[in-house]
Coordinates of C-alpha atoms in Angstrom, one line a residue:
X218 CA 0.0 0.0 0.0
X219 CA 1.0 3.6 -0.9
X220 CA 1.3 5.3 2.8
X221 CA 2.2 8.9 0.6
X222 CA -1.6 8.4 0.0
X223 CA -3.7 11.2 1.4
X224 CA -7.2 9.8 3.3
X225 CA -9.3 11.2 0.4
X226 CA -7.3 9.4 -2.2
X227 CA -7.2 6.2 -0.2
X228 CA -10.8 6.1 0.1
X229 CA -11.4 6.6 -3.3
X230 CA -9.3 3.8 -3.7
X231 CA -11.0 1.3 -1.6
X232 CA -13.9 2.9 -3.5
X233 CA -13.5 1.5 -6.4
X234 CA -12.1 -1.8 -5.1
X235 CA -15.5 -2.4 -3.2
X236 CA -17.0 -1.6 -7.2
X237 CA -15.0 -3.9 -8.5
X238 CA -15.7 -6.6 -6.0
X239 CA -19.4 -6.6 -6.2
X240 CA -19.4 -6.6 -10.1
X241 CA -17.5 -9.8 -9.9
X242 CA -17.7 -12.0 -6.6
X243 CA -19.7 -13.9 -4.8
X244 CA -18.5 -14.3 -1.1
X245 CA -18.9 -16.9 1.1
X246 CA -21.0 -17.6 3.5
X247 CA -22.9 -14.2 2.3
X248 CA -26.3 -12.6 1.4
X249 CA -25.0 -10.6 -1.3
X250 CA -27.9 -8.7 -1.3
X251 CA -27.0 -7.2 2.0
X252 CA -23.9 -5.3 0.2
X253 CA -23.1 -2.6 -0.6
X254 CA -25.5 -1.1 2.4
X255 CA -26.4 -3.6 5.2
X256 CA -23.0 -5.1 5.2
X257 CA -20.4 -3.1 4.9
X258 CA -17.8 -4.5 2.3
X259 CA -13.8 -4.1 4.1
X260 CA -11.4 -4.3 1.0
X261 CA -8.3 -5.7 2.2
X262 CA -4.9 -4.4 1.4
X263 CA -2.4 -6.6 3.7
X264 CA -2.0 -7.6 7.1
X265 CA 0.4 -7.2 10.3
X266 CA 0.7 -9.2 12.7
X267 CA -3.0 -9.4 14.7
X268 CA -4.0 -6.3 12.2
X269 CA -5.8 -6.3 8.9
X270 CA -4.8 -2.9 7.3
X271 CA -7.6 -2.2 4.7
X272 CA -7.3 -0.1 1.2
X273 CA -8.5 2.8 2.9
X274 CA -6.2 2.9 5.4
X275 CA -7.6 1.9 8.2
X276 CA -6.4 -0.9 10.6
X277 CA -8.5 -3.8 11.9
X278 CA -8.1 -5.8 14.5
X279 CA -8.6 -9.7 13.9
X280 CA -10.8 -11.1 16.5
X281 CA -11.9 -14.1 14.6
X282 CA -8.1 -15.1 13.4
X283 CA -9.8 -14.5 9.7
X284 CA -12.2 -17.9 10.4
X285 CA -10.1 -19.2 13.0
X286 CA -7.1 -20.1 10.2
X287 CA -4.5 -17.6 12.0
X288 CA -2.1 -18.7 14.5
X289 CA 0.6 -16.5 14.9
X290 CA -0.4 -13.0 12.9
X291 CA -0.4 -12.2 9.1
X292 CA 2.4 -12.0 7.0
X293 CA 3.9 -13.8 9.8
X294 CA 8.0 -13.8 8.4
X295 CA 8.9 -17.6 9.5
X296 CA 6.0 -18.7 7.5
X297 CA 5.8 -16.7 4.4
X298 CA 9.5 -17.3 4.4
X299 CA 9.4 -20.8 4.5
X300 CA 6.3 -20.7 1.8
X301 CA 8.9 -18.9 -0.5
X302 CA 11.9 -21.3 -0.1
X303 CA 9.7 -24.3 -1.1
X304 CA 8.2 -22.5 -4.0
X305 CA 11.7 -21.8 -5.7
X306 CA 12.6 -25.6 -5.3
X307 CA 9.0 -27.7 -5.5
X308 CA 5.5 -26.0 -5.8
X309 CA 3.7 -29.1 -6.4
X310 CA 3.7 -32.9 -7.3
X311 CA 1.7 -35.3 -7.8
X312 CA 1.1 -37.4 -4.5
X313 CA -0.1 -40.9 -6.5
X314 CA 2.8 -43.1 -6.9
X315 CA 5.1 -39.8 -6.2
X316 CA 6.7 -38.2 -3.0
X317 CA 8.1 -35.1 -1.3
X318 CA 10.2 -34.1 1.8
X319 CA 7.3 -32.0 3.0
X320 CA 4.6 -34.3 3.1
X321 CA 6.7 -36.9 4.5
X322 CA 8.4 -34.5 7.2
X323 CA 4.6 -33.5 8.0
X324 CA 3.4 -36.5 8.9
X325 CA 5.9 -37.6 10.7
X326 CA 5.3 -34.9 13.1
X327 CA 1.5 -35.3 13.2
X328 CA 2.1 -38.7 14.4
X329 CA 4.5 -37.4 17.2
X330 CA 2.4 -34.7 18.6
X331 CA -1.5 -36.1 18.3
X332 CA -3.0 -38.8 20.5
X333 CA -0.7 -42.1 20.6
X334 CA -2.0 -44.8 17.9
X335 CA -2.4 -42.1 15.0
X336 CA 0.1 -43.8 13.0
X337 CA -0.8 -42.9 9.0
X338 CA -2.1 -39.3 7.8
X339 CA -4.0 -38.7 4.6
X340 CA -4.0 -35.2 3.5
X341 CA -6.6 -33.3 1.7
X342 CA -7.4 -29.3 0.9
X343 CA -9.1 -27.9 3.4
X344 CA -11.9 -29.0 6.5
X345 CA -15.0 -30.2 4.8
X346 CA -12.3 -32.4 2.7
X347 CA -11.2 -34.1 5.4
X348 CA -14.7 -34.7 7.4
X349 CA -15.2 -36.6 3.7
X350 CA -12.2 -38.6 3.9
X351 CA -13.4 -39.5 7.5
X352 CA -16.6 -40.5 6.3
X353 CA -16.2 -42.3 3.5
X354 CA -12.6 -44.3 5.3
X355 CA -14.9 -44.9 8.2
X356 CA -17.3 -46.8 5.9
X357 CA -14.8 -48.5 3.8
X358 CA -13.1 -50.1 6.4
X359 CA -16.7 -51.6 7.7
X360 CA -17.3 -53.0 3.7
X361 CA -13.6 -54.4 3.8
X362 CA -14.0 -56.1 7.0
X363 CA -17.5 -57.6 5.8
X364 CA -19.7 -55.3 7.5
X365 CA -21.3 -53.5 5.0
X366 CA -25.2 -53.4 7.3
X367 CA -23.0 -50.6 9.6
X368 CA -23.6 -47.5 7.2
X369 CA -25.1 -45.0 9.7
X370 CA -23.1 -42.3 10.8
X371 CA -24.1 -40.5 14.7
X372 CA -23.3 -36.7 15.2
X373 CA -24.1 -34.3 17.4
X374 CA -27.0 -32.0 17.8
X375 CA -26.0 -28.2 16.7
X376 CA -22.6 -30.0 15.5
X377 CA -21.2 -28.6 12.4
X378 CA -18.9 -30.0 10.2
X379 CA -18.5 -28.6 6.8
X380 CA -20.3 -27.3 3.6
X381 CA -19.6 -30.1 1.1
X382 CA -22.8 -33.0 0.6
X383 CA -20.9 -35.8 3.2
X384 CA -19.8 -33.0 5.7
X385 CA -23.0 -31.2 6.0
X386 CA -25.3 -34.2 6.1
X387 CA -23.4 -34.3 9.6
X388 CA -23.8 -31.1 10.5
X389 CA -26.9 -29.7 12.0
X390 CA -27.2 -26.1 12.1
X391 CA -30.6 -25.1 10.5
X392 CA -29.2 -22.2 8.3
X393 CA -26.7 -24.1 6.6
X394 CA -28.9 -28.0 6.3
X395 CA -32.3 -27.1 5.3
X396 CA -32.4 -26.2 1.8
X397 CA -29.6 -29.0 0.9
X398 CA -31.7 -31.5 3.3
X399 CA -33.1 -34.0 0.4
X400 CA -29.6 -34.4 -1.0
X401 CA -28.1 -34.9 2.3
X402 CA -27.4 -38.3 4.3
X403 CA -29.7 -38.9 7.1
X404 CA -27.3 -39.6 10.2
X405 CA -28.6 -40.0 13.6
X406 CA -28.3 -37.3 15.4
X407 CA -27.4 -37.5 19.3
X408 CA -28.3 -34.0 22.3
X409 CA -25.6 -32.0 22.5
X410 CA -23.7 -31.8 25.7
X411 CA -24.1 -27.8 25.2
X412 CA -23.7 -26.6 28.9
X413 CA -25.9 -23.8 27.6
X414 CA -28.7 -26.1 27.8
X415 CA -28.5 -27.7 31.4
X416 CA -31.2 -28.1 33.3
X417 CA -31.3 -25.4 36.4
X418 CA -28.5 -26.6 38.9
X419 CA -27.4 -28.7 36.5
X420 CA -23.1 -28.7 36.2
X421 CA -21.6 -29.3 32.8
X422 CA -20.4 -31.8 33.8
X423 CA -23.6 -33.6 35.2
X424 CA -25.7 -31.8 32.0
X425 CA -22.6 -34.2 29.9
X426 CA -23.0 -37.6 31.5
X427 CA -26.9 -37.2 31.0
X428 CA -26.2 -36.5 27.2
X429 CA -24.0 -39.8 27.2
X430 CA -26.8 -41.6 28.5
X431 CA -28.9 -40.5 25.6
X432 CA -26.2 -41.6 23.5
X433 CA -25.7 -44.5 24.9
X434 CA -29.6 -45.6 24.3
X435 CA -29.2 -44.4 20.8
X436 CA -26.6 -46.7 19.9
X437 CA -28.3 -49.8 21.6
X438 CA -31.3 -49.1 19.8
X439 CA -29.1 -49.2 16.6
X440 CA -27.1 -52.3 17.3
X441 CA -24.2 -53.4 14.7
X442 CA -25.3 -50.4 12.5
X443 CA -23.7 -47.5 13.4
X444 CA -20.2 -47.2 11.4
X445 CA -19.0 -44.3 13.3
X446 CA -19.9 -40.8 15.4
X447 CA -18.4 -37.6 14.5
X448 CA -18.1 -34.6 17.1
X449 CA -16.3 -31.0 17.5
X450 CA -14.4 -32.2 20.8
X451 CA -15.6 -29.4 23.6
X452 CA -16.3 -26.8 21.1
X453 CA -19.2 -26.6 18.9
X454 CA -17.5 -24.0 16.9
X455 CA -20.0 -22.7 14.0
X456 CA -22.9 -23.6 16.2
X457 CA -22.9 -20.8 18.5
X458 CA -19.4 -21.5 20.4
X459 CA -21.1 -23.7 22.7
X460 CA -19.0 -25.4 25.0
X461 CA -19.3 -29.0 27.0
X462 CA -17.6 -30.5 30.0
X463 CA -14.5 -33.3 28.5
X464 CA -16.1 -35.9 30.3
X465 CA -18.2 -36.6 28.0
X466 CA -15.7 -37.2 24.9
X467 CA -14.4 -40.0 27.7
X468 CA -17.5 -41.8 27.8
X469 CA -18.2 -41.2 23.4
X470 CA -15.0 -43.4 23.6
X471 CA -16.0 -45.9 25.9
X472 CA -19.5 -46.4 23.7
X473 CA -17.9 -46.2 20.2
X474 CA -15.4 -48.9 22.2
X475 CA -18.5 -50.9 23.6
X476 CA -20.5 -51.3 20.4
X477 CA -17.2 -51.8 18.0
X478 CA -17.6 -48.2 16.4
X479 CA -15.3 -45.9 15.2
X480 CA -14.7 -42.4 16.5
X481 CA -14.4 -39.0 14.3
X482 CA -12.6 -36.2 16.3
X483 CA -13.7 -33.0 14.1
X484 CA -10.4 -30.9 15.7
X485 CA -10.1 -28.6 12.3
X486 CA -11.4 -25.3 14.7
X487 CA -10.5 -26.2 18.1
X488 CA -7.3 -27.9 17.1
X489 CA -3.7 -26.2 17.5
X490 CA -3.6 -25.2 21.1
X491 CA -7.2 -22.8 21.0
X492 CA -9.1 -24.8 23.6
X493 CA -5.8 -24.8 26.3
X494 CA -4.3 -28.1 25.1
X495 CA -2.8 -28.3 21.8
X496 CA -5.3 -30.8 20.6
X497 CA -8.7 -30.6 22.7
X498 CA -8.9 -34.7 23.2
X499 CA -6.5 -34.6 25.1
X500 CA -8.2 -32.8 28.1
X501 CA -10.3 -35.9 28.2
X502 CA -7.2 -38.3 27.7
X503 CA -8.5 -40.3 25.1
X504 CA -7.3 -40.9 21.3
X505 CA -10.1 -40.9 18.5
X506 CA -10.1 -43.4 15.6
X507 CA -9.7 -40.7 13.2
X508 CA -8.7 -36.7 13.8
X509 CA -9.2 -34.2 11.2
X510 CA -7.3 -31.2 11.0
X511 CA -7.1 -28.2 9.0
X512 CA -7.4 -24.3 9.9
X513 CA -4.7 -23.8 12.2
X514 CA -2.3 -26.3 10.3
X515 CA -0.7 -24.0 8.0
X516 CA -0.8 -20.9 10.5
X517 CA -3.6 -19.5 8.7
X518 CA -1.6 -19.0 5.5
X519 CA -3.0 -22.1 3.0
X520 CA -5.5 -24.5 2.5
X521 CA -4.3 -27.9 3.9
X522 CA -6.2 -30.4 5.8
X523 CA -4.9 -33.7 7.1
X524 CA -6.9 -37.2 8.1
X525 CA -5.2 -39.2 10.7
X526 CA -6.1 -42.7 11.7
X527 CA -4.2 -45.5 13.2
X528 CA -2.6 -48.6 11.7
X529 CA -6.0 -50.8 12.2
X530 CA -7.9 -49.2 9.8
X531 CA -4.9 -48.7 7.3
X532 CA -4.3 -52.3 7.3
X533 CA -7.9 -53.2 6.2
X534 CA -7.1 -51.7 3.2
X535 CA -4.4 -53.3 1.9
X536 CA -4.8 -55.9 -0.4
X537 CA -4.5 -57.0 -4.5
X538 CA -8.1 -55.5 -5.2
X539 CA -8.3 -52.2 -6.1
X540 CA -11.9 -52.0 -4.8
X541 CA -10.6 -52.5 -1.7
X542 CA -7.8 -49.6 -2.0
X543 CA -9.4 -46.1 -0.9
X544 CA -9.6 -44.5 -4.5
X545 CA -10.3 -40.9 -2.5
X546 CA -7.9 -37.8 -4.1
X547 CA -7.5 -34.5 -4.2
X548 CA -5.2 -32.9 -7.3
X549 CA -3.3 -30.7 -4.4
X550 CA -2.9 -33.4 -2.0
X551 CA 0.1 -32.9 -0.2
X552 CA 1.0 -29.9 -1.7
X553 CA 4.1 -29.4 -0.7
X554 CA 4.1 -25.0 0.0
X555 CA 1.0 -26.0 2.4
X556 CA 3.2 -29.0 3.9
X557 CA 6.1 -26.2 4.2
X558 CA 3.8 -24.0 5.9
X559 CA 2.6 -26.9 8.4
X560 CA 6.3 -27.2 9.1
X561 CA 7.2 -24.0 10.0
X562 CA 3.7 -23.2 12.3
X563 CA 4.7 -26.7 13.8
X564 CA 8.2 -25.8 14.4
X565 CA 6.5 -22.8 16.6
X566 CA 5.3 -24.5 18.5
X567 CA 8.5 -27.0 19.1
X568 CA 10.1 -24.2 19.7
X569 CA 8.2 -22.0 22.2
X570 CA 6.0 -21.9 25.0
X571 CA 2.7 -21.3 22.7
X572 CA 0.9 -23.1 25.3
X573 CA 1.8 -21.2 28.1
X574 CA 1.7 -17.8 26.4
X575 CA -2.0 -19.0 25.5
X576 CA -2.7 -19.9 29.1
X577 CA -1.8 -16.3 30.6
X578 CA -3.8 -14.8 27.3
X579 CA -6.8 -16.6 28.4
X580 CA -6.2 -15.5 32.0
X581 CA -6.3 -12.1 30.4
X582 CA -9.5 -12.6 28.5
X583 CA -11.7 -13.7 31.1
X584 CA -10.8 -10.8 33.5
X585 CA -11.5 -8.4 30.8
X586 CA -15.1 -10.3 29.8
X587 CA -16.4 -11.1 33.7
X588 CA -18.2 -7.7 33.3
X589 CA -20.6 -8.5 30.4
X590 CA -21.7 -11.2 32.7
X591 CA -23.5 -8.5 34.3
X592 CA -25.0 -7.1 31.0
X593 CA -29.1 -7.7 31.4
X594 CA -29.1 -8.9 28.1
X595 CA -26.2 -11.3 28.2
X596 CA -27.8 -14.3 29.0
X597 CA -23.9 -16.0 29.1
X598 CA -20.3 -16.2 28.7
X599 CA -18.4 -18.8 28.4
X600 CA -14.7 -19.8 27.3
X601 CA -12.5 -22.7 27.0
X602 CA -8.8 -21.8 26.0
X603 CA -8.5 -18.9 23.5
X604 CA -12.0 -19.3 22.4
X605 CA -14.5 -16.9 24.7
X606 CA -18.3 -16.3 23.5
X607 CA -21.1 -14.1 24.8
X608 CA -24.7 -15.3 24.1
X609 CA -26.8 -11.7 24.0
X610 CA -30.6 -12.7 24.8
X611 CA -34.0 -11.0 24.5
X612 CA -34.4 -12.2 28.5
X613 CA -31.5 -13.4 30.7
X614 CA -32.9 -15.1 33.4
X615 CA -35.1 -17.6 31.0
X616 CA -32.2 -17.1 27.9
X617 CA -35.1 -16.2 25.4
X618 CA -33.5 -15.2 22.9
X619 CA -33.9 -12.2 20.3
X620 CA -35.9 -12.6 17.2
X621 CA -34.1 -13.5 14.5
X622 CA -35.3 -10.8 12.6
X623 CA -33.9 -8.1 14.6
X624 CA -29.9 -9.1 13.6
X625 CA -28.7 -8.2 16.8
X626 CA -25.6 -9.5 16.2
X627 CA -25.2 -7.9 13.0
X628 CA -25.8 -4.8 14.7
X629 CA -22.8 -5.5 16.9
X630 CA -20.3 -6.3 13.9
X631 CA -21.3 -2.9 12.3
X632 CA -20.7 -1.0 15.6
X633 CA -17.3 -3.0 15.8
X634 CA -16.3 -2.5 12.1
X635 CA -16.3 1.0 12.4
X636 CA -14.4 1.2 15.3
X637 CA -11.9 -1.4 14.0
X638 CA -12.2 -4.4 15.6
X639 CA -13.9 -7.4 13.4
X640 CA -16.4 -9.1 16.2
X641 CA -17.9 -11.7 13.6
X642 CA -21.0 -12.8 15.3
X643 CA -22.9 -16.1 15.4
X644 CA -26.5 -15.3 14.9
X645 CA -26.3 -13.5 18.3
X646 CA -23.5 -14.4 20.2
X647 CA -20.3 -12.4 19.8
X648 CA -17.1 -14.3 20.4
X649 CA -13.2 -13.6 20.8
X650 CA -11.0 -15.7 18.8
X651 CA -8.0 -13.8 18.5
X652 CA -4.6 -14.5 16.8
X653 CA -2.0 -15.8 19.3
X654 CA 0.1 -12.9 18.7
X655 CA -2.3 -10.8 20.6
X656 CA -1.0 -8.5 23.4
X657 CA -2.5 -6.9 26.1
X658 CA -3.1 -3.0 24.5
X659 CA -5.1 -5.2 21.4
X660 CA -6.9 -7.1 24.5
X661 CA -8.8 -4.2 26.1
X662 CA -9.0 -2.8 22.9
X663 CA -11.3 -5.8 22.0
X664 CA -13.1 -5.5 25.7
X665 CA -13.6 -1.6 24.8
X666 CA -15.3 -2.6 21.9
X667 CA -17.1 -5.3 22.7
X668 CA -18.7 -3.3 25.5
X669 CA -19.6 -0.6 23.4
X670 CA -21.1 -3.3 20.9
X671 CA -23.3 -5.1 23.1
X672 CA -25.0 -1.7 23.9
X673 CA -25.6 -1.2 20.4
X674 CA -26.6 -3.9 19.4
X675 CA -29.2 -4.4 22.9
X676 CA -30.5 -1.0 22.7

């Protein structure tokens, strides 16, 4: 960006940018009606660390991690460094039949940092890839061990898993199901253990073992059927950030164990040290049958997901059929500037106390959100790790919440935009997801905000 720029030139500038956005894109996740006017469209010119610096000039700070992809900060120099050195030696490859140090190097250090007994990693290009991969591994293994009859899949209530047709018939967020619903799969779909939704007195904890005793009945009513279950471990990320108690990802394993069904560990948000622990499984000490990761992997830089499973499965797939082989690819599998990106954001974490740093930011980001609990119209808030959430409500005491028709929420994002902070919200509930580069000024910036938002957006 030109910083000789004066304001009037620079907003001209990101002007016509916006113009020739909406002439030619369709965003994500978007009404595009709602632009230019409802939603206000931020053109981008490059980022800094925990800041997005737009083409007008203005600076924006990144409390969603830019959909929870961004570990360390953009334009982060370790990263983009190591992006550049791969890409003037080996941008990509073919991953059938060929290989790279990357990939390799990659999964070798998967296996050494997740759960013990994820011994092989099959890599796709982004989230919803990878919930496929699970899926469709999941059932393969069943057909190659004769058990074809166990085809139904369990998830979660609220759960969300991706947008793609395998991914979203697991997923069970309303907005993003019900149009798609006759293409979808028809899983069964389990309570959540959503501490938000505990009966009065109830702990999280005791609200989670009565949810595994609903799952529990499910699967016995479903016996030798169910192929595998598929949860967002403690986090339900796109459902509302609503968080649950780790005991009950103990006793998901001890069913899945109990009925000989396999167990999908959705860690592509909450994975990478966000929840407190660098994977989230591990606060209930147990190992899933199959982790998918994505997001965080690459810092937040490129698309990369990665499948793990252990050596079990793998081996039921090796034979002299191809039928039995699992004929599942992606042209940029393995890629190896996404594998050198995973490397260096890895290495990061080899190499300093991310953990603890996250620990003392967390500290730091409850003290600064124990107010709003005092807000009339915040029915909660509620953290684990470096993800914190407040859940604004038409009535506290009975958590009624807002009509939908009033966009609450999106009342609060425009308060925030404009006073540079980008406080994404979820239907109604704002949440914190910062970068770990954060620091403490950038903190009660957000809390500043925030407040200010929440009276905007309640008034």
């Amino acid at each position: 960006m030109d910083t000789t720029k004066d304001d009037a030139a620079m907003l001209a500038e990101a002007a016509q940018w916006q113009a020739r956005d909406l002439a030619v894109l369709w965003h994500p996740c978007t009404q595009m009606a709602e632009h230019p006017h409802t939603l206000p469209l931020v053109p981008i010119a490059r980022g800094e660390g925990a800041w997005l610096i737009g083409r007008d000039g203005r600076r924006y700070l990144d409390a969603v991690s830019s959909w929870w992809t961004n570990l360390f900060g953009h334009a982060n120099p370790r990263i983009a460094e190591a992006i550049a050195e791969q890409a003037r030696t080996l941008e990509h490859v073919i991953l059938a039949g060929f290989s790279h140090a990357p990939a390799v190097q990659l999964a070798e250090e998967l296996v050494r940092i997740t759960p013990p007994g994820l011994t092989r990693v099959f890599f796709a290009d982004n989230g919803s890839a990878g919930v496929e991969v699970a899926l469709k591994m999941a059932f393969h293994h069943f057909v190659n061990r004769g058990q074809p009859q166990r085809r139904k899949f369990v998830a979660l209530g609220n759960g969300y898993h991706g947008e793609t047709i395998g991914a979203l018939s697991v997923t069970d967020v309303p907005l993003y199901r019900r149009v798609y619903a006759p293409l979808l799969l028809q899983p069964l779909f389990a309570p959540s253990p959503d501490a938000y939704e505990a009966e009065p007195g109830e702990s999280p904890e005791a609200c989670a073992l009565r949810r595994a005793e609903e799952l529990e009945a499910l699967f016995a009513a479903n016996p030798g059927e169910i192929c595998a279950l598929i949860l967002e471990p403690l986090v339900q990320c796109a459902g509302g950030m609503r968080m649950y108690h780790p005991v009950y990802l103990r006793r998901a394993r001890e069913i899945c164990d109990a009925h000989g069904t396999l167990l999908i560990a959705d860690e592509i948000a909450v994975g990478f040290g966000r929840t407190g622990t660098l994977f989230a499984c591990e606060q209930a000490g147990i190992a899933p049958d199959f982790m998918c990761l994505s997001k965080g992997l690459t810092g937040g830089f490129l698309p990369l997901a990665a499948v793990l499973t252990h050596e079990r499965i793998y081996e039921s797939f090796l034979d002299d059929s191809r039928e039995r082989a699992f004929l599942h690819s992606h042209s940029y599998t393995g890629n190896p500037l996404a594998c050198a990106a995973a490397l260096a954001t890895l290495a990061i974490f080899r190499e300093q106390d991310v953990l603890g740093r996250n620990r003392l930011l967390a500290a730091r980001m409850a003290e600064l959100a124990a107010p709003f609990a005092d807000h009339p119209q915040v029915a909660d808030v509620r953290q684990t790790g470096m993800i914190l959430a407040i859940e604004l409500a038409a009535d506290k005491a009975s958590k009624t919440p807002f009509p939908a028709a009033d966009r609450r929420g999106l009342r609060a994002y425009r308060h925030a935009i404009e006073r540079g902070v980008v406080l994404r919200p979820l239907g109604d509930v704002l949440y914190w997801f910062p970068p770990y580069c954060v620091g403490e000024e950038e903190l009660t910036l957000l809390a500043d905000v925030t407040a200010t938002a929440i009276a905007a957006a309640t008034a």
